[in-house]
Coordinates of C-alpha atoms and ligand atoms in Angstrom, one line a residue:
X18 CA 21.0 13.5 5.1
X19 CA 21.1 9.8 5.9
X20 CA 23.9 7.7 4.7
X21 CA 23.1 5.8 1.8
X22 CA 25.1 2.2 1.9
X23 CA 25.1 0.8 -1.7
X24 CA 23.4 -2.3 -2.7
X25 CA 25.6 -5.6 -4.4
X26 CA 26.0 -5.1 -8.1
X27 CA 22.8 -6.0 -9.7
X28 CA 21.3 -7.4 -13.0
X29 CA 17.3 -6.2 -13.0
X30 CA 15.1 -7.6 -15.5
X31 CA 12.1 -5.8 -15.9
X32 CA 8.9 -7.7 -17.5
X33 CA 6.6 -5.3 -18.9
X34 CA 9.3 -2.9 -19.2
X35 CA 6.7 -0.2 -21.5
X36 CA 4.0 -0.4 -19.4
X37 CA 2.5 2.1 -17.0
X38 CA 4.2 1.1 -13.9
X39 CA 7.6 0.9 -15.1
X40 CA 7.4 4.3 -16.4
X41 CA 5.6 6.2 -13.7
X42 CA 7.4 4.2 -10.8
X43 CA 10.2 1.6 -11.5
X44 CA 12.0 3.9 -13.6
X45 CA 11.8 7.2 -11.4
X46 CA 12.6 5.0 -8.1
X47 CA 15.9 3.4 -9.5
X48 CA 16.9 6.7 -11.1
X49 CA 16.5 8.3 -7.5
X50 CA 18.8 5.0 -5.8
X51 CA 21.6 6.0 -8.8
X52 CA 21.5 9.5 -8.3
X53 CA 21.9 9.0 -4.4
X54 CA 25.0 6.8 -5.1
X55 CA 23.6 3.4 -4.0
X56 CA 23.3 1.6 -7.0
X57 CA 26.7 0.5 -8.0
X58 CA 28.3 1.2 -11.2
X59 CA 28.5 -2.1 -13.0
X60 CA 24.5 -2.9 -12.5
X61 CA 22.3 -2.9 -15.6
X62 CA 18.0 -2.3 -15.6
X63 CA 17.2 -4.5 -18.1
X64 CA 13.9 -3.8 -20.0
X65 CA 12.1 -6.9 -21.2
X66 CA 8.8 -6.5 -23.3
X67 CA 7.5 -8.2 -26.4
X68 CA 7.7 -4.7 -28.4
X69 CA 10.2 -4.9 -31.1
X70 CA 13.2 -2.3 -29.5
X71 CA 16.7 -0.7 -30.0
X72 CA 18.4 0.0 -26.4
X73 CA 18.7 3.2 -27.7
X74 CA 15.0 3.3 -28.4
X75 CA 14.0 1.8 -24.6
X76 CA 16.4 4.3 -23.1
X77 CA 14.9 7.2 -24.9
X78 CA 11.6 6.1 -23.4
X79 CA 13.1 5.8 -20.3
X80 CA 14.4 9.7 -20.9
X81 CA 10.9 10.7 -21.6
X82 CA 9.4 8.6 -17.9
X83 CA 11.8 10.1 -16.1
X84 CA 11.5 13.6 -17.6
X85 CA 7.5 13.1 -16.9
X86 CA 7.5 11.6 -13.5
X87 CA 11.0 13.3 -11.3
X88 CA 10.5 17.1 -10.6
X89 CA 12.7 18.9 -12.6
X90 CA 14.8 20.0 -9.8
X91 CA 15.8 16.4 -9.3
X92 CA 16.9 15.6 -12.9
X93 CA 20.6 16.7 -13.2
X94 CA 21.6 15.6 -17.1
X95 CA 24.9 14.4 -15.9
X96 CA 23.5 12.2 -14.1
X97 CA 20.4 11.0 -16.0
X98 CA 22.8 10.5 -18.8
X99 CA 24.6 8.3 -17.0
X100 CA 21.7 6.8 -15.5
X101 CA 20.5 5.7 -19.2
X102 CA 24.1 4.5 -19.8
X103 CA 22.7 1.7 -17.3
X104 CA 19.7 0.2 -19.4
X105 CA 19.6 -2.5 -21.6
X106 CA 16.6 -3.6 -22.9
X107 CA 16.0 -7.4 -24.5
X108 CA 12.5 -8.3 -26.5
X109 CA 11.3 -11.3 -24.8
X110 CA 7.9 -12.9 -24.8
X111 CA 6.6 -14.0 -21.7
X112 CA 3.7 -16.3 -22.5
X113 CA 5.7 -17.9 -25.0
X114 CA 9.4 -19.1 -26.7
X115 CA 10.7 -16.1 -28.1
X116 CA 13.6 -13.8 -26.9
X117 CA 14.6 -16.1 -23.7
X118 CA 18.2 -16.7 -25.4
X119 CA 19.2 -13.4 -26.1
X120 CA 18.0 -12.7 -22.3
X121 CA 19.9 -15.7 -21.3
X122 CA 23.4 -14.4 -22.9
X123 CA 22.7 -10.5 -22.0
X124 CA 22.8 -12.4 -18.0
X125 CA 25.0 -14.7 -19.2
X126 CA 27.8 -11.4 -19.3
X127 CA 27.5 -10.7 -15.9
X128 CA 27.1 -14.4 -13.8
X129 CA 27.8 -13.2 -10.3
X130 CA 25.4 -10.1 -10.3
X131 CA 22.5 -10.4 -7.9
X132 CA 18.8 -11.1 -10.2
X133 CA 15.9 -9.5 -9.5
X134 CA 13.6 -10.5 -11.8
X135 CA 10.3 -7.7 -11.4
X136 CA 7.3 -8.9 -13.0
X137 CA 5.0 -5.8 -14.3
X138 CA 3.0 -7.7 -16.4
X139 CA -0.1 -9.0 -16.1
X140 CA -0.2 -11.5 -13.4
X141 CA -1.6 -14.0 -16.2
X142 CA 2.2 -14.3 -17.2
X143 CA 3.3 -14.6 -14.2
X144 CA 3.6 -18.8 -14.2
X145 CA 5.0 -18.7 -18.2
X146 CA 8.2 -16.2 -17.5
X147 CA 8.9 -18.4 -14.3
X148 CA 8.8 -21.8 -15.9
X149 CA 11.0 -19.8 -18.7
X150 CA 12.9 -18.5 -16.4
X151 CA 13.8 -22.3 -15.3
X152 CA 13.6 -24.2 -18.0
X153 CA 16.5 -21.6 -19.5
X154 CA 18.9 -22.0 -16.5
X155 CA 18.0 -18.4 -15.1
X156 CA 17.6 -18.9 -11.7
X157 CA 20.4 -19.6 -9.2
X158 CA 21.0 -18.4 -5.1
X159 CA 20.9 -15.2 -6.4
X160 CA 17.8 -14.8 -8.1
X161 CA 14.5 -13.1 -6.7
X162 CA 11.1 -12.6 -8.5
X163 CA 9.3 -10.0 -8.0
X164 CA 5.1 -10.2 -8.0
X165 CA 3.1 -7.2 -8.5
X166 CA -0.3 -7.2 -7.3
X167 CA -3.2 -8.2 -8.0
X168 CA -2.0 -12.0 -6.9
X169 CA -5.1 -13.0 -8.2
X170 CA -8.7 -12.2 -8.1
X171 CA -9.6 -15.1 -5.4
X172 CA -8.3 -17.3 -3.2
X173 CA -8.3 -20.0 -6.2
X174 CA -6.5 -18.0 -8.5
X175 CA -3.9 -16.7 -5.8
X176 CA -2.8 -19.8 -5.0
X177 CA -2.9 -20.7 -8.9
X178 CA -0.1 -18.1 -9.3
X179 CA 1.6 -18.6 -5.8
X180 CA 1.6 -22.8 -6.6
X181 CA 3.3 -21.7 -10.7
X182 CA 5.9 -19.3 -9.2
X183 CA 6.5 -21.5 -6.1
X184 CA 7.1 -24.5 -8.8
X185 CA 10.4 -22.9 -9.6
X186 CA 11.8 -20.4 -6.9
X187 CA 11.6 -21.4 -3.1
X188 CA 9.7 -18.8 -0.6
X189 CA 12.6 -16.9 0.3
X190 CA 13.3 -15.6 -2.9
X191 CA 9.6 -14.5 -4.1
X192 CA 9.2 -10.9 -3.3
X193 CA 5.3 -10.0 -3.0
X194 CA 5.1 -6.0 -3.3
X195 CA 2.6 -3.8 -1.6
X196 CA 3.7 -0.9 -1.6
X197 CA 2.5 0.7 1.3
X198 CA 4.7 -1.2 3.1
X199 CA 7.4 0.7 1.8
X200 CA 5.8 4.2 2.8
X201 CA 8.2 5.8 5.6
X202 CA 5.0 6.5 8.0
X203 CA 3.9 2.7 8.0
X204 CA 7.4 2.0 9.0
X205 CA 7.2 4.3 11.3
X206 CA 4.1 2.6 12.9
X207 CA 6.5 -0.3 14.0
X208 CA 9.6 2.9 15.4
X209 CA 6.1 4.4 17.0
X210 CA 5.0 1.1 18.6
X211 CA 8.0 -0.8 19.4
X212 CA 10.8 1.9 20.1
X213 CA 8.9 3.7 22.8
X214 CA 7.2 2.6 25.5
X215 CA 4.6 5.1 26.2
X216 CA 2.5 3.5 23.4
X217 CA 2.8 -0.2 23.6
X218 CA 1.3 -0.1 26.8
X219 CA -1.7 1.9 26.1
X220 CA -2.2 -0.5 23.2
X221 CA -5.4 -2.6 24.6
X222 CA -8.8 -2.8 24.1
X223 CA -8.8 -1.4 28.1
X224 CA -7.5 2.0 26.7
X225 CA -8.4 2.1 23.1
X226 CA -12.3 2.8 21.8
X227 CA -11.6 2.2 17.9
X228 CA -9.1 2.4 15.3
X229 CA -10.0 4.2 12.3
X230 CA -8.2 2.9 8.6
X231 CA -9.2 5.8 5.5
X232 CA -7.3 5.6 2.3
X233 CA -9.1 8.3 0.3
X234 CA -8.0 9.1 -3.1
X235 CA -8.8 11.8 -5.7
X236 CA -8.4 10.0 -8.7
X237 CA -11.0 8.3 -10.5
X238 CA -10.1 4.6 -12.4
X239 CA -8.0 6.4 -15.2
X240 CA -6.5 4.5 -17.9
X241 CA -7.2 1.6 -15.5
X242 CA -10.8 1.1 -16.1
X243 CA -10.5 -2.4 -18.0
X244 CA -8.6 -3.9 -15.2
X245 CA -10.6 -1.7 -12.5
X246 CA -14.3 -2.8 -13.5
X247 CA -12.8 -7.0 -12.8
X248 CA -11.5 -6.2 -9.3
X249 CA -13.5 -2.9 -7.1
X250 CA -11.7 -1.2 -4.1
X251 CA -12.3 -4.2 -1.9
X252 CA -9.6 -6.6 -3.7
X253 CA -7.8 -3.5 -5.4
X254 CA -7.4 -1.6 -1.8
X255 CA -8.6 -3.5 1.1
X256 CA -7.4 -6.8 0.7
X257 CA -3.7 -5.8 0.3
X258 CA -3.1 -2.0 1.5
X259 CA -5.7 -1.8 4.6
X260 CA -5.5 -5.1 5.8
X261 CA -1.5 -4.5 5.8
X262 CA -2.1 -2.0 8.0
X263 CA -4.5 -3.0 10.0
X264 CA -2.1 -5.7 10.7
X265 CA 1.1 -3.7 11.7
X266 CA -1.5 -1.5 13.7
X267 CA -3.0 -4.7 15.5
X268 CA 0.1 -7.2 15.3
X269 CA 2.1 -7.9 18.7
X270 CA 5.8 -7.5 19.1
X271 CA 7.5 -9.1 17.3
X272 CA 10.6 -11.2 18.2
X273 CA 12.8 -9.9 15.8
X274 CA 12.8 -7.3 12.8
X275 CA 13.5 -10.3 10.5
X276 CA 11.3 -11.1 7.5
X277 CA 9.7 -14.2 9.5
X278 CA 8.8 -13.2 12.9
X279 CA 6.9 -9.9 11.1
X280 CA 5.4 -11.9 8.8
X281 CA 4.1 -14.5 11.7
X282 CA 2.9 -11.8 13.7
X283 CA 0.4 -10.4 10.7
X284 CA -0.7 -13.6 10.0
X285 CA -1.7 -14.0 13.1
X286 CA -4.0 -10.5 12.9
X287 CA -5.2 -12.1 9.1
X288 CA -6.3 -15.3 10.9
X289 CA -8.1 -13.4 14.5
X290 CA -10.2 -11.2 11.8
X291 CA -13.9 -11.9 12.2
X292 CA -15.4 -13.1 9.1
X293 CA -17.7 -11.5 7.5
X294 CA -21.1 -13.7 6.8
X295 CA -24.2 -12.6 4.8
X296 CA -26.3 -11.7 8.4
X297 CA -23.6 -9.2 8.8
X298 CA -22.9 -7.9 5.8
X299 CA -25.8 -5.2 5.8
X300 CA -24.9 -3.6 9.4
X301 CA -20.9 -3.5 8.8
X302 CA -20.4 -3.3 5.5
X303 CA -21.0 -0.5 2.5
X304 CA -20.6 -0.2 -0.7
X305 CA -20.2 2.4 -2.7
X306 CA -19.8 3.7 -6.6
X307 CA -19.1 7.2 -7.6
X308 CA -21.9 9.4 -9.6
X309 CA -21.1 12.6 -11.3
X310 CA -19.6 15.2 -9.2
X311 CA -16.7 17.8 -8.5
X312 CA -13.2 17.2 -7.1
X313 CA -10.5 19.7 -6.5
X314 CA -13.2 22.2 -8.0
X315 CA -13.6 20.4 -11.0
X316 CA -16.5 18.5 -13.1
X317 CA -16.4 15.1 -12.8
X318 CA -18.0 12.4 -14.6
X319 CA -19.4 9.1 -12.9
X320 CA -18.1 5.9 -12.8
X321 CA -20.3 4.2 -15.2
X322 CA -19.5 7.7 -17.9
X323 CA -15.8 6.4 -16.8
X324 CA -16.3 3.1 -17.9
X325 CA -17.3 4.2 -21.2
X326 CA -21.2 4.7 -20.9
X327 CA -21.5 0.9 -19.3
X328 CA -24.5 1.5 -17.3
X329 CA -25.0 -1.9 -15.9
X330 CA -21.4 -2.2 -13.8
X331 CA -21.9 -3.2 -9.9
X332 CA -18.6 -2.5 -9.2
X333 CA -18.0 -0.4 -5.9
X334 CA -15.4 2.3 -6.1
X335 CA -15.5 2.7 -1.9
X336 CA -15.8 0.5 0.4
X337 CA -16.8 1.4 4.2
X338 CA -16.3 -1.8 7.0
X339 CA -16.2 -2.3 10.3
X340 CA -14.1 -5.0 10.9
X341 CA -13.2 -7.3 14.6
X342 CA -10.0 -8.7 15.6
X343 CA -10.9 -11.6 17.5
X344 CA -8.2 -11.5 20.3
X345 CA -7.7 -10.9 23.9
X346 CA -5.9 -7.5 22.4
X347 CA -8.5 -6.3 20.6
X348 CA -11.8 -7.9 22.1
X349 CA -14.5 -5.0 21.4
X350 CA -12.3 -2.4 19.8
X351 CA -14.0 -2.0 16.5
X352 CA -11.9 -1.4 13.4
X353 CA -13.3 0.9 11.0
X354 CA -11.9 0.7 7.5
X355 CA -12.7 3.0 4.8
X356 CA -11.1 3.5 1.3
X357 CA -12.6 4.7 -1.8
X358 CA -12.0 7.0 -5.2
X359 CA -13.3 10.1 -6.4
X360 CA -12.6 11.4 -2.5
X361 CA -12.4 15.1 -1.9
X362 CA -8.7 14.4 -0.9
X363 CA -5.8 11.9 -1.0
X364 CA -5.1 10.8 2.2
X365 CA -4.5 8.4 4.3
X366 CA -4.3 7.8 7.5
X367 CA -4.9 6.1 10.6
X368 CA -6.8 7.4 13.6
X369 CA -6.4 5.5 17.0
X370 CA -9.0 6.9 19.5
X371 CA -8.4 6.3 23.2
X372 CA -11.4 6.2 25.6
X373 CA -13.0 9.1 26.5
X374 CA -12.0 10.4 30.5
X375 CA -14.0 8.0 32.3
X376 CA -15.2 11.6 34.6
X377 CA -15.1 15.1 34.5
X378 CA -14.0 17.5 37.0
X379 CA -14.1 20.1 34.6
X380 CA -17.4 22.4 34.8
X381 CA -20.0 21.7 32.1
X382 CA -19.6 25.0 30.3
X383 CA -15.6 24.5 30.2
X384 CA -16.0 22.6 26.6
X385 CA -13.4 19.8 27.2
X386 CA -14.4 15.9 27.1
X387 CA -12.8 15.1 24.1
X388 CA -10.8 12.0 23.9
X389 CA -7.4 11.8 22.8
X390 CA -6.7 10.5 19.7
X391 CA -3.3 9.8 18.0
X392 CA -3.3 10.5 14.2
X393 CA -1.0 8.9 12.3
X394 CA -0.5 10.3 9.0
X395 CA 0.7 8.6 5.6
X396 CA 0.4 10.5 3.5
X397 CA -0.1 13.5 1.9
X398 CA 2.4 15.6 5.0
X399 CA 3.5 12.8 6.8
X400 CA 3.2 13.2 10.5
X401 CA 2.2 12.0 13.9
X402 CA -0.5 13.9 16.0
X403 CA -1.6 13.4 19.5
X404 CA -4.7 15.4 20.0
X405 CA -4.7 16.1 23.8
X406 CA -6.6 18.6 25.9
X407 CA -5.4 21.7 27.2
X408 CA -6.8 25.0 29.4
X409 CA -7.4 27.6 27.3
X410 CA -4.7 30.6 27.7
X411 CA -5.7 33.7 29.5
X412 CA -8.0 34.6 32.4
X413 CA -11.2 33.0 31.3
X414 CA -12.2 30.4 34.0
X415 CA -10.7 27.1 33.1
X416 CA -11.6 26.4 29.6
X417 CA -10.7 23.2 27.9
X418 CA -10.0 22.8 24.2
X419 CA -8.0 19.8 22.0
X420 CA -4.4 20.6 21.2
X421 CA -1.9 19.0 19.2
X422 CA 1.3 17.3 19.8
X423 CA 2.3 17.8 16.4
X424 CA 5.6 16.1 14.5
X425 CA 5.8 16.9 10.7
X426 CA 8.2 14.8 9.4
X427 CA 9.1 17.1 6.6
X428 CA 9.7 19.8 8.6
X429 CA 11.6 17.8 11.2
X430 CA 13.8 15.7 8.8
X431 CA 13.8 18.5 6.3
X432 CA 14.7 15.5 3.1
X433 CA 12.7 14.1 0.6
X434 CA 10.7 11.4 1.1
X435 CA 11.4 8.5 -0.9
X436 CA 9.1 7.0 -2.7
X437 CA 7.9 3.5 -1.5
X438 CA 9.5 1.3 -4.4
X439 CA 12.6 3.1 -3.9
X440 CA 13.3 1.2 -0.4
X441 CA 11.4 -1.8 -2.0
X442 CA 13.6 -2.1 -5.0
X443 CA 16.6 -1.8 -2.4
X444 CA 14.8 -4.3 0.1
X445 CA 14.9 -7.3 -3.1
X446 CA 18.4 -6.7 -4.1
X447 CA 19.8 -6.8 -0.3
X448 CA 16.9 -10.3 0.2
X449 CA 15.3 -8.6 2.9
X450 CA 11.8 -10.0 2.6
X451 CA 10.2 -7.8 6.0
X452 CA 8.4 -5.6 3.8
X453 CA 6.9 -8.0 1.3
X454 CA 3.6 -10.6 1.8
X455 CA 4.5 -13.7 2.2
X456 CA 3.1 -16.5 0.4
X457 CA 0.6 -17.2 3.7
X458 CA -0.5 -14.3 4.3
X459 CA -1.5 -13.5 0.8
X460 CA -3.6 -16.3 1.1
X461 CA -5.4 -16.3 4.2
X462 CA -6.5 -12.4 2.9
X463 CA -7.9 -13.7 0.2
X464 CA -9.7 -16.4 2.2
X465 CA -11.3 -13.4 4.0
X466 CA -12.2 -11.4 1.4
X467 CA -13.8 -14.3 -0.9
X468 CA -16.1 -14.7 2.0
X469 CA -17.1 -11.1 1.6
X470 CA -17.6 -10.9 -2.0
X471 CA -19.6 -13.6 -1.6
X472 CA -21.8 -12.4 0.8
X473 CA -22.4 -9.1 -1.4
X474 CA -22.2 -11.4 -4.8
X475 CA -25.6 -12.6 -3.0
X476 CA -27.6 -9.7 -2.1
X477 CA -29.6 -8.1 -5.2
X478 CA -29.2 -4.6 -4.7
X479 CA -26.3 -2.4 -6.0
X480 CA -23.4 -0.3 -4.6
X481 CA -24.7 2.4 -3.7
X482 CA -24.3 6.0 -5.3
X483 CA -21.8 8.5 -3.9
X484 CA -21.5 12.0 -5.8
X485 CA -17.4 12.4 -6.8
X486 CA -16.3 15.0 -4.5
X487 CA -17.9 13.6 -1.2
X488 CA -16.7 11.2 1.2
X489 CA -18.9 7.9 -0.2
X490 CA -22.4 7.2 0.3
X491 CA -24.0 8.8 3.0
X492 CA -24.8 5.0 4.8
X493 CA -20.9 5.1 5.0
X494 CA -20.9 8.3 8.0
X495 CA -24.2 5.7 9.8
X496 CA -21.8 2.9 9.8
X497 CA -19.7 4.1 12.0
X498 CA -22.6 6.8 14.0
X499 CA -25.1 4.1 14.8
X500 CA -21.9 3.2 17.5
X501 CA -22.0 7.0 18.8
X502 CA -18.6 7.6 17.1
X503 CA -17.7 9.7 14.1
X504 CA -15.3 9.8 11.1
X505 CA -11.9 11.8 11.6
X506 CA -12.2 14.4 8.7
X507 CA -15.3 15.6 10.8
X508 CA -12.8 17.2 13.5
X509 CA -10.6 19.0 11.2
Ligands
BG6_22 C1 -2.7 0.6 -6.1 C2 -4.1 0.5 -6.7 O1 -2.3 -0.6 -5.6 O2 -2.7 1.6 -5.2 C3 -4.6 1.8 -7.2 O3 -4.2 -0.5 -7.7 C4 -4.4 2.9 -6.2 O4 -6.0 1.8 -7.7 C5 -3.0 2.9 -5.7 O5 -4.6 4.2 -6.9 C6 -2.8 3.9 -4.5 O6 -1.5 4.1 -4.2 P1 -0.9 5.4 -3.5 O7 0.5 5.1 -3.2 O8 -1.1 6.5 -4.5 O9 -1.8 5.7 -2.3

């Protein structure tokens, strides 16, 4: 068990304390911190929403999230009790006047606690709780807001939100979450590349073939679709989760571990990526939407039946790229990028193929030219493979076949994996800013993606079909076999 050092007494105010990520994750990731003894007694959660609400009524909710969303084996009463003993809750109204006092004297208890202020709302609020926030003497040294994505739809509209918020707390304290950079295994990417040496130096487009990104997913857009049908997997997924890790996969050292030289070091992958222009956009790019189909063994309906019957949305559900770092890294290592929903599994993971043995020795008939490849695994079973080849056991002749090195971090750690927004939540109340975008590179991925959407926002024909169940539109698997290479899943 690792030691748990607790956090500085804290004062959290939730915005959009009854909606759907408060419940299924802000709530279960804080109750985990408690339970492990790192939130400190004299720190209150408090819930702010427009909704009319008793504490007792907002901590009952709470009871019913937590009962929902933390296996039973990790809810000890004692402990949940005392767990809801640390909500408040305050109705507020972001957009407009209401509420702000009563928030202002709940805080007003409690002046030296450290502020994080986590908006779960809808970004539209995002610049009326801030300028609130000022204009009712909320924010001090240690104040930090909190932005859930989407920042924005666009470039124009990211820098909309990033120009209100930036009006009223300095860079520093603006905490832009994407969660993935709070999954253990892409932390482990920067232990795995910068703690050993074996790696780093094999880490060049001399060695390397291609990098393969896949965020598959199961679900289809859920509750969600509203919000969904505006945005598609390429500003939902691609232009926060995969580009974050195609950055820390593609980054160089950096100086330090500190908030600044990381974030300079992604940027500088964000700024070397090649963009994509509308002559491109047919040979590295597809789209995809899913049709009808079954998952896990079950009937599903399309996306369009998800939306509600609206047959005319162009919306891709998957998206399928092969992406360039333009550096003297990377020159002529393709990344391929691939994320989508409605897959036949949730995974993700990323594959880094080496070059294939540049000559056998090995007779023809011994099976064994396959390249390595390390596999790096996010999630589900968190892991690191290297896929090596090895002789056969036994008298055969010399018979080659892929083995792997294989390290399961639940079976080597033998401890729950945190969720991400557990180490997140931690990260803003300590002001360590590594893990979160800064304002920058938010920015400069946006740049990139509006080029994109604008290339497809100009071509007449639609996403294409994929049935739910499979692994996107057939066009996807060409992408990346017109180069002679092949999608991971294909090997297991
Ligand atoms: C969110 C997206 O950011 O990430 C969702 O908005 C997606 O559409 C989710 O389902 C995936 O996260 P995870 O942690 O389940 O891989």
């Amino acid at each position: 068990m690792a030691t748990i050092i607790p956090v500085a007494s804290f004062d959290c105010v939730v915005f959009g304390a009854t909606g759907d990520l408060t419940t299924r994750k802000l709530l279960p990731a804080l109750y985990y911190r408690f339970k492990d003894g790192q939130i400190p007694g004299t720190s209150r959660i408090i819930g702010a929403s427009r909704s009319e609400m008793s504490v007792e009524a907002f901590r009952e909710r709470a009871r019913d999230a937590l009962k929902r969303f933390v296996p039973a084996r990790d809810l000890d009463e004692e402990k949940l009790a005392a767990f809801l003993d640390h909500l408040d809750y305050v109705a507020v109204d972001g957009a407009g006047d209401d509420g702000w006092d009563d928030l202002a004297a709940r805080l007003a208890e409690r002046p030296d606690q450290v502020r994080p202020y986590y908006l779960a709302t809808s970004p539209d609020l995002y610049g009326s709780i801030c300028r609130n926030l000022a204009s009712h003497g909320l924010i001090g040294e240690k104040s930090r807001v909190v932005l859930e994505k989407p920042i924005g739809k666009d470039l124009k509209s990211a820098r909309a939100i990033n120009d209100a918020v930036g009006e009223v707390f300095p860079e520093e304290q603006i905490f832009r979450i994407d969660h993935y950079l709070g999954k253990e295994t892409v932390q482990n990417l920067l232990a795995l590349r910068f703690a050993n040496t074996i790696f780093e130096r094999l880490w060049t487009a001399d060695v390397i073939d291609h990098v393969q990104i896949t965020v598959g997913e199961t679900v289809g857009v859920e509750g969600r679709a509203g919000y969904y049908d505006t945005s598609g997997a390429l500003r939902d997924m691609v232009q926060n989760h995969l580009l974050q890790l195609l950055c820390l996969m593609a980054m160089e050292s950096p100086l330090t571990l500190d908030a600044n030289s990381v974030r300079d070091e992604k940027l500088k992958v964000l700024r070397a990526l090649k963009p994509i222009t509308p002559n491109d956009v047919q040979a590295v790019t597809v789209r995809g939407q899913y049709s009808a189909g079954a998952v896990d063994g079950r009937p599903v309906e399309g996306y369009r039946a998800d939306l509600g019957g609206e047959t005319a949305s162009r919306t891709e559900t998957f998206v399928a790229l092969k992406l360039e770092v333009q550096s003297w890294r990377w020159a002529g290592v393709p990344f391929y990028i691939r994320t989508g929903k409605r897959l036949p599994q949730k995974l993700s993971e990323i594959v880094v193929q080496f070059r294939a043995s540049p000559f056998s020795i090995f007779p023809a008939e011994s099976f064994g030219r396959e390249p390595n490849r390390l596999v790096i695994r996010l999630q589900p079973e968190e892991g690191i493979k290297l896929e090596v080849m090895t002789k056969d056991p036994g008298p055969g002749g010399m018979r080659l076949r892929p083995t792997n090195l294989d390290i399961s971090f639940e079976e080597t750690f033998k401890q729950r994996y945190p969720d991400a927004y557990e180490r997140l939540l931690m990260d803003v109340v300590r002001g360590n800013a590594t893990l979160f975008m800064r304002r920058d590179e938010v920015e400069v991925a946006w740049a990139w993606a509006d080029s994109l959407l604008k290339a497809w926002a100009d071509r007449p024909e639609p996403p294409r079909p994929y049935p739910a169940g499979s692994w996107g539109p057939t066009a996807a698997i060409a992408l990346i076999e017109r180069d002679g290479r092949t999608w991971h899943e294909e090997m297991h």
